[in-house]
Amino acid sequence: MTPMQQQEIRSGISAYRDLLDSDPATLPEIFLRSAAEFDLPDALNYKQHGQWRSISSQQVVERASRIALGLYSLGLRKGDRAAILAANSPGWTLADAGCQFAGVIDVPIYTTLAPDSVRYIIDDSKARVFFIQDRATYERFDAAIADCGSIEHFIFLENGDSDARGAISLAELEERGADLQRESPGLLDELLSGVGPNDVATLIYTSGTTGEPKGVMLTQSNLASNVHDASEKYSFSQGDISLSVLPLSHVFERTGMYVYIRYGMRVHYAESIDKVPENLKEVRPTIFIGVPRIFEKVFERARMKAALSGRVNEMIFDWAIEVAKEYAAFTSAGQAPSMSHAAKHRVADTIVFSRLREFFGGRLRFCITGGAALPDEIYLIFTGAGISIMQGYGLTETSPVISSNNPSASRVGTVGRPIRNVQARIATDGEIEVRGPGVMQGYYNKEAETKEAFTEDGWFRTGDIGEIDNDGFLKITDRKKELFKTSGGKYIAPSPIEQMIRSSRFVSQAVLVGDGRKFPAALIVPNFEMLESYARLKELEISTTEEFCKHPRIINLFARQIEAATLTLAQFEKVKAFALLEAELTVESGDLTPTLKVKRRVVDEKYQALIDEIYRNAEKEPQ
């Protein structure tokens, strides 16, 4: 791009300085306003060849502009669709921004999806352009989408290879945009001015724990309003630093990215899931967004490290964790800890909590979590250790945030109060219904499903069961579709019971089953590292996962752990039988959604024979 062209774009950015008193109404305005207000030299940061490299706010706008014009040169017009399948990177964010600048509807796709699922999304959305990470990713999906007639061009975000059909690199796309800018200098302004608040910005396909995915149509104002309203109670500032870990194909992380950009935060992209611990120490973020499983795994790792370092250290760690929970229980209730609790907390902070904080880099102001229920125990542990976790709640269909705890108002066991401009109510059957500016336009090409998703008076049915307390805090009980009924007619919510079971140090994952049965049972994936430590302590000769899952002493251990963790349950909710699984439930195996939620229908079908065996064996024993 020539200096004159750069000056034209910068003049466009400068024009947004006159609008700083109002909230941006579209995503392009968010990018342009950020560049005008903050002009960061290191807005987006990524690791390359072992070194962190930066892209400035100005460069983000310049490159997004070239991508927008490049898409136009390929024949895409406002309302056309472009798919994005890649790991988190500046290229992902730039491709998204370029689509928004052009009025093109982008269709994010999880990298973990099976090829057939990717094909379904391409066919349903009729995407004309496919942004894809690299040649290896292309080859993985090529056979499945080879005859998808809508795709005209592949654009490689990395390692472009012209041998692939209709493929160009992102750099080549930007060159095409720069050429078009020279030929038609007023076209970019025309594209930007054509993007309105009510235009569909993105088509996000739900990960689908049940049934086929549905394309959620979110408008520019859906997303932009959620950025502002969800941030209202947070003191985000230009001094904040973030690490992007969750997939940008999920609306939670993506809206988080817009929040980072809107408030002038510096964004760092994690190299990979395996590199997150290393990247946290390098980046030392002040803000961190994650799903509950991330925090559970951090705690499990710390607990395992203590267990492996000897019985004394394990006992000290366990003592410190109890201190953290007691301390957080006081502070969360607005009460001052006693002098003895405060003294114990200071000691525990020195020997345990400071190391837990150091895992996140040592300067976190707070973490924000959503996507699944955060166990109360995890909240209390981290809060008591000086790591504030703000649990929120939302759905893809609500852009996503509906409610959130925040630094000024937080309550354990809840997902906070509804954010600004969002209202929530509880239907007669317990379902949470909401309305507000973030609620989707509807499901793409699914008129019947869209109609079913709303009440007659226009409230969106979330599909979640919950309650609102006297202070307006929302509590989620379970997914409406995940409730199951025993043969005795009792309804059971599986998630809270699974959380109880997972509180055991010996449990990694737990799935409750029992629809139509006399009582609930559980499929449990053990924490095998912790079991190995237990076996050494008890001098048990066990070496393989298969032996662990069948050994009578281990079975007895889990029976006792389950019983102790579920003492408060009603009799009909008690887990009276279980089986131990040798393999972890994963996204790759199809057991979990990309946001780590259990696909219950898939698990039920996959382990049907084992589930039947659990109940056959249980019938032989007195209940």
XYZ file of C-alpha atoms in Angstrom:
623
model
C 0.000 0.000 0.000
C 1.393 3.382 -0.989
C 1.979 6.199 1.519
C -0.951 8.048 -0.046
C -3.267 5.077 0.466
C -2.084 4.704 4.059
C -2.791 8.392 4.610
C -6.320 7.944 3.249
C -6.999 5.157 5.748
C -5.437 7.130 8.584
C -7.633 10.096 7.689
C -10.582 7.725 7.949
C -9.388 6.615 11.377
C -8.996 10.226 12.475
C -12.611 10.902 11.550
C -13.658 8.540 14.342
C -12.010 10.743 16.975
C -15.061 12.995 16.715
C -17.279 10.079 17.849
C -15.418 9.070 21.008
C -18.318 10.079 23.263
C -20.650 7.466 21.771
C -20.385 3.671 21.707
C -19.543 2.117 18.329
C -22.648 0.594 16.745
C -20.818 -1.838 14.427
C -17.690 -3.985 14.491
C -15.841 -1.883 11.875
C -16.435 1.134 14.117
C -14.869 -0.753 17.040
C -11.674 -1.394 15.059
C -11.539 2.145 13.665
C -12.317 3.768 17.004
C -9.640 1.739 18.761
C -7.009 2.823 16.265
C -8.106 6.439 16.636
C -8.278 6.448 20.422
C -5.319 4.265 21.400
C -3.017 3.886 18.364
C -1.099 1.033 20.002
C 2.218 -0.035 18.467
C 1.604 -3.575 19.796
C -2.157 -4.151 19.560
C -1.850 -7.792 18.412
C 1.092 -9.954 19.463
C 2.131 -13.411 18.295
C 5.078 -15.774 18.664
C 7.213 -16.454 15.597
C 10.534 -18.324 15.617
C 10.711 -18.018 19.383
C 10.166 -14.252 19.444
C 7.068 -12.172 20.180
C 6.174 -9.930 17.247
C 3.635 -7.111 17.118
C 1.041 -5.583 14.815
C -0.016 -2.003 15.531
C -3.546 -0.622 15.677
C -2.884 1.263 12.446
C -1.634 -1.875 10.721
C -4.715 -3.813 11.841
C -6.979 -1.282 10.131
C -4.766 -1.023 7.049
C -4.597 -4.793 6.580
C -8.307 -5.296 7.309
C -9.033 -2.653 4.666
C -6.883 -4.456 2.111
C -8.562 -7.784 2.933
C -11.999 -6.181 2.518
C -11.042 -4.805 -0.878
C -9.369 -8.105 -1.786
C -12.635 -9.929 -1.105
C -14.437 -7.399 -3.265
C -11.949 -8.065 -6.074
C -12.843 -11.773 -5.837
C -16.472 -10.880 -6.475
C -17.829 -10.993 -2.907
C -20.480 -8.457 -2.055
C -22.369 -7.422 1.051
C -24.212 -10.395 2.564
C -22.044 -13.080 0.921
C -20.483 -15.665 3.223
C -16.830 -16.472 3.948
C -15.813 -19.359 6.240
C -12.833 -19.188 8.634
C -11.155 -22.364 9.918
C -7.874 -21.744 11.729
C -6.240 -21.640 15.141
C -6.142 -18.345 17.021
C -3.759 -15.938 15.359
C -3.598 -12.359 14.061
C -4.607 -13.810 10.679
C -7.909 -15.006 12.179
C -8.668 -11.585 13.647
C -7.625 -9.788 10.438
C -9.740 -12.098 8.265
C -12.714 -11.431 10.541
C -12.119 -7.666 10.485
C -11.722 -7.700 6.707
C -15.057 -9.475 6.308
C -16.741 -6.951 8.612
C -15.259 -4.003 6.696
C -16.624 -5.487 3.458
C -20.058 -6.350 4.841
C -19.296 -10.031 4.203
C -20.847 -12.464 6.709
C -18.137 -14.672 8.148
C -18.717 -18.261 9.251
C -16.253 -19.411 11.950
C -15.555 -23.155 12.082
C -13.829 -25.072 14.884
C -10.552 -26.707 13.886
C -11.568 -29.775 15.898
C -14.705 -30.523 13.893
C -14.922 -33.708 11.853
C -14.685 -33.236 8.059
C -18.351 -34.186 7.568
C -19.405 -31.481 10.025
C -17.308 -28.918 8.175
C -18.953 -29.963 4.941
C -22.405 -29.507 6.491
C -21.567 -25.939 7.546
C -20.125 -25.027 4.139
C -23.126 -26.479 2.317
C -25.655 -24.848 4.647
C -24.011 -21.406 4.657
C -23.092 -21.454 0.945
C -19.714 -19.910 1.776
C -17.968 -18.588 -1.344
C -14.548 -18.057 0.224
C -12.792 -20.299 2.728
C -10.072 -18.802 4.934
C -8.079 -21.811 6.089
C -4.988 -22.049 8.264
C -2.485 -23.764 5.989
C -1.896 -26.499 3.422
C -1.998 -29.281 6.030
C -5.423 -28.120 7.237
C -6.623 -27.895 3.647
C -5.544 -31.471 2.952
C -7.342 -32.711 6.052
C -10.692 -31.395 4.827
C -10.238 -31.419 1.042
C -11.852 -34.808 0.400
C -14.949 -33.951 2.426
C -15.538 -30.562 0.802
C -14.170 -31.297 -2.668
C -17.576 -31.041 -4.314
C -18.984 -28.195 -2.219
C -20.143 -26.090 -5.136
C -20.269 -22.764 -3.321
C -16.523 -22.483 -2.595
C -14.722 -20.382 -5.196
C -11.492 -19.535 -3.399
C -9.343 -20.845 -0.546
C -7.231 -18.284 1.280
C -4.327 -19.674 3.317
C -3.592 -17.652 6.434
C -0.194 -19.357 6.648
C 2.069 -21.165 4.169
C 0.057 -20.358 1.040
C 0.308 -22.900 -1.788
C -1.003 -22.055 -5.233
C -1.135 -25.767 -6.129
C -4.372 -26.078 -4.128
C -7.479 -25.461 -6.211
C -8.514 -21.817 -6.248
C -6.058 -20.996 -3.465
C -4.176 -17.799 -2.735
C -2.320 -16.633 0.342
C -3.558 -13.921 2.690
C -0.681 -11.745 1.457
C -1.849 -12.206 -2.145
C -5.386 -11.266 -1.127
C -4.044 -8.095 0.468
C -2.085 -7.303 -2.698
C -5.274 -7.599 -4.708
C -6.913 -5.206 -2.260
C -4.074 -2.715 -2.557
C -4.359 -2.820 -6.358
C -8.097 -2.163 -6.161
C -7.494 0.699 -3.729
C -5.273 2.370 -6.322
C -7.881 1.867 -9.038
C -10.915 2.893 -6.947
C -9.772 5.086 -4.027
C -13.316 5.758 -2.800
C -14.458 2.142 -2.700
C -13.345 1.422 0.880
C -15.416 4.299 2.254
C -18.351 3.013 0.218
C -18.012 -0.459 1.723
C -17.669 0.857 5.271
C -20.601 3.225 4.965
C -22.717 0.328 3.699
C -22.320 -1.653 6.932
C -25.250 -0.962 9.261
C -26.122 -2.028 12.823
C -28.899 -4.365 11.684
C -26.794 -6.208 9.105
C -25.865 -9.829 9.863
C -22.190 -9.840 10.843
C -21.585 -13.534 11.404
C -23.181 -16.945 11.106
C -22.066 -19.123 14.033
C -23.032 -22.785 14.015
C -23.875 -24.145 17.438
C -21.642 -27.020 18.472
C -24.721 -29.146 19.045
C -24.753 -31.406 22.132
C -27.953 -32.769 20.579
C -29.170 -32.666 16.961
C -27.575 -31.039 13.926
C -25.886 -27.623 14.216
C -27.936 -24.500 13.621
C -26.503 -21.321 12.119
C -27.020 -18.452 14.565
C -27.392 -15.100 12.807
C -25.798 -12.332 14.875
C -25.969 -8.753 13.689
C -23.448 -5.955 13.993
C -25.472 -4.390 16.816
C -25.921 -7.763 18.579
C -22.168 -8.080 18.993
C -21.293 -4.397 19.426
C -23.945 -3.895 22.128
C -22.732 -6.971 24.002
C -19.188 -5.619 23.977
C -20.351 -2.434 25.693
C -23.028 -3.811 27.995
C -20.994 -6.779 29.268
C -18.025 -4.485 29.997
C -19.936 -1.815 31.888
C -19.019 -3.003 35.394
C -15.415 -3.822 34.545
C -12.620 -1.284 34.670
C -10.891 -2.354 31.452
C -8.104 -0.022 30.443
C -5.281 0.526 27.985
C -2.895 -0.881 30.577
C -4.514 -4.321 30.492
C -2.878 -7.280 28.769
C -4.668 -10.430 27.633
C -3.762 -13.909 26.447
C -6.141 -15.388 23.866
C -6.576 -19.100 24.606
C -10.142 -20.184 23.835
C -10.940 -20.734 20.141
C -11.976 -17.573 18.304
C -14.552 -19.683 16.488
C -16.514 -19.598 19.771
C -18.479 -16.408 20.360
C -17.236 -16.112 23.974
C -13.602 -15.638 22.978
C -14.506 -13.679 19.874
C -16.583 -11.119 21.762
C -13.762 -11.048 24.293
C -11.423 -10.128 21.428
C -13.680 -7.222 20.472
C -13.642 -6.124 24.128
C -9.833 -6.200 24.135
C -9.709 -4.093 20.985
C -12.472 -1.705 22.067
C -10.706 -0.802 25.312
C -7.165 -0.633 23.960
C -5.838 -3.802 25.585
C -2.804 -5.550 24.185
C -3.699 -8.997 22.874
C -1.320 -11.962 22.855
C -2.214 -15.187 21.053
C -1.271 -18.396 22.854
C 0.939 -20.579 20.668
C -1.102 -23.688 21.460
C -2.932 -25.309 24.372
C 0.264 -27.097 25.391
C 2.150 -23.797 25.416
C -0.383 -21.914 27.556
C 1.530 -22.356 30.867
C 4.706 -21.074 29.214
C 2.893 -18.207 27.471
C 1.200 -17.151 30.725
C 4.590 -16.723 32.363
C 5.900 -14.746 29.366
C 2.891 -12.488 28.807
C 1.856 -12.095 32.453
C -1.713 -11.075 31.564
C -3.872 -8.864 33.710
C -7.107 -10.242 32.198
C -7.714 -13.891 31.349
C -10.797 -15.496 29.783
C -11.244 -19.241 30.159
C -13.787 -22.008 30.523
C -14.133 -23.671 33.972
C -12.211 -26.768 32.868
C -9.051 -24.661 32.515
C -9.223 -23.605 36.163
C -10.079 -27.138 37.269
C -7.008 -28.450 35.445
C -4.763 -25.774 36.977
C -5.949 -26.811 40.428
C -5.565 -30.519 39.632
C -2.023 -29.893 38.422
C -1.126 -28.004 41.615
C -2.706 -30.693 43.781
C -0.867 -33.435 41.912
C 2.455 -31.621 42.276
C 1.894 -31.413 46.025
C 0.933 -35.095 46.239
C 4.046 -36.198 44.357
C 6.340 -34.143 46.567
C 5.540 -36.132 49.694
C 2.848 -36.670 52.278
C 3.833 -33.636 54.373
C 3.678 -31.257 51.413
C 0.352 -32.760 50.381
C -1.058 -32.171 53.862
C 0.190 -28.556 53.828
C -1.402 -28.018 50.426
C -4.729 -29.490 51.573
C -4.658 -27.283 54.684
C -3.994 -24.187 52.580
C -6.860 -25.021 50.238
C -9.270 -25.277 53.181
C -7.979 -21.926 54.424
C -8.630 -20.418 50.972
C -12.199 -21.717 50.905
C -12.941 -20.466 54.433
C -11.412 -17.057 53.704
C -13.340 -16.694 50.415
C -16.584 -17.731 52.092
C -16.168 -14.791 54.493
C -15.177 -12.217 51.869
C -17.792 -13.367 49.347
C -20.479 -12.871 51.983
C -19.177 -9.363 52.692
C -17.843 -10.364 56.098
C -14.414 -9.678 57.544
C -12.396 -12.829 58.354
C -11.511 -13.322 61.996
C -7.998 -12.542 63.173
C -7.139 -16.244 63.276
C -8.444 -16.804 59.745
C -6.513 -13.786 58.495
C -3.332 -15.058 60.149
C -3.710 -18.530 58.657
C -4.402 -16.937 55.283
C -1.139 -14.965 55.399
C 0.835 -18.134 56.069
C -0.997 -20.098 53.355
C -0.471 -17.234 50.927
C 3.284 -17.352 51.398
C 3.688 -21.097 50.963
C 0.908 -21.994 48.477
C -1.257 -19.189 47.059
C 1.614 -17.096 45.713
C 2.740 -20.056 43.593
C -0.765 -20.518 42.233
C -0.884 -16.854 41.224
C 2.540 -17.165 39.654
C 1.202 -19.862 37.313
C -0.894 -17.116 35.665
C 2.045 -14.734 35.509
C 1.590 -13.034 38.868
C -0.346 -9.904 37.927
C -3.891 -11.026 37.096
C -6.580 -8.525 38.065
C -9.310 -11.061 37.404
C -10.338 -14.029 35.303
C -13.638 -14.259 33.443
C -15.211 -17.646 32.901
C -18.278 -18.988 31.124
C -19.391 -21.689 28.715
C -20.130 -24.167 31.516
C -20.800 -24.200 35.247
C -17.910 -23.264 37.520
C -17.867 -25.500 40.620
C -18.351 -23.488 43.804
C -15.273 -25.148 45.278
C -13.058 -23.923 42.417
C -14.462 -20.407 42.772
C -13.745 -20.364 46.515
C -10.247 -21.833 46.127
C -9.106 -19.343 43.500
C -10.826 -16.373 45.140
C -9.306 -17.281 48.481
C -5.910 -17.566 46.816
C -6.155 -14.023 45.465
C -7.270 -14.892 41.925
C -10.650 -13.310 41.321
C -12.852 -15.378 39.003
C -15.912 -13.667 37.564
C -18.399 -16.271 36.378
C -20.821 -15.251 33.683
C -23.522 -16.875 31.614
C -24.579 -16.681 28.018
C -25.257 -18.470 24.772
C -24.210 -18.160 21.166
C -27.743 -16.902 20.503
C -27.234 -13.980 22.915
C -23.866 -12.724 21.570
C -23.095 -14.268 24.193
C -23.276 -12.572 27.616
C -26.594 -12.564 29.488
C -25.326 -12.080 33.032
C -22.031 -11.776 34.825
C -20.496 -11.410 38.223
C -18.160 -8.423 38.254
C -15.676 -6.663 40.539
C -18.444 -4.602 42.155
C -21.011 -7.392 42.635
C -20.192 -11.090 42.867
C -21.944 -14.004 44.562
C -20.737 -17.580 44.844
C -22.979 -20.174 43.207
C -24.444 -17.668 40.759
C -23.651 -16.310 37.297
C -24.226 -12.737 38.401
C -26.911 -10.242 37.567
C -28.108 -9.610 33.996
C -25.825 -7.148 32.230
C -26.973 -3.668 31.246
C -29.961 -3.600 28.847
C -30.641 -7.340 29.304
C -33.687 -8.658 31.149
C -34.193 -12.190 32.448
C -37.236 -13.984 33.802
C -38.096 -17.513 34.910
C -40.924 -19.331 33.097
C -43.450 -21.483 34.937
C -41.414 -24.621 34.126
C -38.202 -23.047 35.450
C -36.687 -22.136 32.066
C -34.700 -18.903 31.861
C -36.053 -16.490 29.257
C -34.246 -13.303 28.211
C -34.545 -10.280 25.994
C -32.108 -7.555 25.046
C -30.049 -6.075 22.197
C -27.732 -9.096 22.031
C -30.424 -11.651 21.183
C -29.922 -13.195 17.747
C -31.863 -12.410 14.610
C -32.681 -16.115 14.237
C -31.409 -19.449 12.907
C -30.273 -19.391 9.291
C -32.692 -21.163 6.949
C -34.608 -22.574 9.930
C -37.831 -20.643 10.317
C -39.583 -23.255 12.454
C -36.651 -23.567 14.874
C -36.409 -19.775 15.117
C -40.100 -19.477 15.968
C -39.788 -22.225 18.573
C -36.869 -20.399 20.228
C -39.022 -17.421 21.196
C -42.097 -17.013 23.372
C -45.243 -15.429 21.960
C -44.300 -12.116 23.607
C -40.801 -12.159 22.117
C -38.547 -13.481 24.894
C -35.764 -15.889 23.939
C -35.965 -19.354 25.468
C -32.463 -20.230 26.695
C -33.080 -23.939 27.295
C -31.523 -23.575 30.754
C -33.270 -24.093 34.071
C -32.561 -21.584 36.796
C -33.728 -19.168 39.439
C -33.251 -15.505 40.345
C -32.660 -14.627 43.998
C -34.045 -11.630 45.863
C -30.982 -9.533 44.928
C -31.294 -10.273 41.224
C -28.472 -12.828 40.956
C -29.117 -15.609 38.469
C -28.391 -19.242 39.291
C -28.289 -21.983 36.667
C -29.575 -25.416 37.650
C -29.129 -27.377 34.435
C -29.905 -27.609 30.743
C -33.611 -28.235 30.223
C -32.929 -30.917 27.605
C -30.375 -32.641 29.849
C -32.778 -33.270 32.719
C -33.714 -36.935 32.807
C -36.469 -38.830 34.584
C -36.025 -42.058 36.517
C -38.453 -44.927 36.106
C -39.971 -43.751 39.393
C -40.890 -40.414 37.792
C -38.258 -38.277 39.536
C -36.459 -35.592 37.493
C -32.695 -35.364 37.950
C -30.360 -32.534 36.934
C -27.032 -34.197 36.077
C -24.611 -31.234 36.107
C -24.687 -30.411 39.852
C -24.212 -34.086 40.743
C -21.324 -34.397 38.284
C -19.688 -31.367 39.897
C -19.962 -33.010 43.317
C -18.298 -36.185 42.055
C -15.549 -34.209 40.313
C -14.680 -32.554 43.614
C -12.804 -35.765 44.479
C -9.111 -35.556 43.765
C -9.318 -38.989 42.171
C -11.899 -37.953 39.546
C -11.016 -36.266 36.277
C -14.377 -36.463 34.492
C -17.862 -37.692 35.385
C -21.032 -38.204 33.352
C -24.338 -39.049 34.997
C -26.662 -41.511 33.251
C -29.990 -43.083 34.172
C -32.814 -41.822 31.975
C -35.716 -44.245 32.455
C -33.753 -46.323 34.994
C -34.483 -46.916 38.676
C -31.590 -44.730 39.838
C -28.720 -42.636 38.453
C -25.321 -44.148 37.702
C -22.047 -42.560 36.663
C -19.329 -43.030 34.088
C -16.090 -41.813 35.658
C -12.698 -41.086 34.155
C -10.167 -41.369 37.011
C -7.279 -39.028 37.608
C -4.738 -41.750 36.933
C -1.764 -39.728 38.158
C -3.436 -39.317 41.527
C -4.354 -43.021 41.558
C -0.733 -43.951 40.920
C 0.262 -41.905 43.965
C -2.462 -43.621 45.997
C -1.335 -47.074 44.828
C 2.248 -46.380 45.888
C 1.069 -45.168 49.284
C -1.075 -48.297 49.779
C 1.591 -50.564 48.250
C -0.768 -51.847 45.558
C 0.811 -53.532 42.577
C -1.108 -51.836 39.762
C 0.529 -50.581 36.579
C -2.003 -50.176 33.746
C -5.160 -48.085 33.380
C -7.121 -51.303 32.794
C -5.908 -52.727 36.103
C -6.787 -49.514 37.914
C -10.331 -49.546 36.520
C -10.940 -53.141 37.665
C -9.010 -53.439 40.925
C -11.352 -54.069 43.918
C -9.462 -51.628 46.178
C -9.778 -48.871 43.577
C -13.459 -49.615 43.004
C -13.996 -49.395 46.758
C -12.070 -46.109 46.878
C -14.351 -44.545 44.267
C -17.476 -45.827 46.002
C -16.358 -44.090 49.182
C -15.383 -40.918 47.320
C -18.763 -40.707 45.586
C -20.631 -41.333 48.815
C -18.677 -38.623 50.658
C -19.102 -36.079 47.841
C -22.882 -36.536 47.503
C -24.047 -36.679 51.113
C -26.471 -33.781 50.662
C -28.383 -35.350 47.751
C -31.913 -36.660 48.062
C -32.173 -40.443 48.081
C -33.505 -40.623 44.515
C -30.509 -38.563 43.317
C -27.901 -40.843 44.898
C -25.434 -42.530 42.536
C -25.821 -46.191 43.324
C -23.552 -47.644 40.633
C -20.666 -46.522 38.462
C -18.018 -47.665 35.992
C -14.471 -46.400 35.508
C -13.371 -45.486 31.982
C -9.812 -46.022 30.808
C -9.816 -43.210 28.227
C -10.536 -39.520 28.775
C -13.518 -37.947 27.010
C -12.135 -35.579 24.390
C -13.165 -33.261 21.580
C -11.206 -35.385 19.115
C -13.081 -38.554 20.078
C -16.396 -36.759 19.600
C -17.391 -37.009 23.279
C -17.090 -33.268 23.982
C -18.056 -30.110 22.151
C -15.203 -27.694 21.268
C -16.062 -25.801 24.464
C -15.618 -29.014 26.491
C -19.287 -29.732 27.190
C -20.289 -33.378 27.262
C -22.235 -34.609 24.242
C -24.584 -36.719 26.317
C -26.316 -38.405 23.412
C -22.969 -39.419 21.925
C -21.672 -40.729 25.267
C -24.921 -42.626 25.895
C -24.668 -44.313 22.493
C -20.921 -44.965 22.670
C -21.088 -46.572 26.129
C -24.544 -48.163 25.823
C -23.246 -51.700 26.399
C -21.284 -50.610 29.468
C -24.261 -48.684 30.858
C -26.487 -51.742 30.408
C -23.878 -53.825 32.218
C -23.762 -51.340 35.122
C -27.487 -51.708 35.679
C -27.494 -55.498 35.191
C -24.830 -55.864 37.851
C -26.605 -53.412 40.143
C -29.828 -55.403 39.895
C -27.991 -58.377 41.389
C -27.104 -56.379 44.491
C -29.542 -55.226 47.206
C -30.372 -51.531 46.905
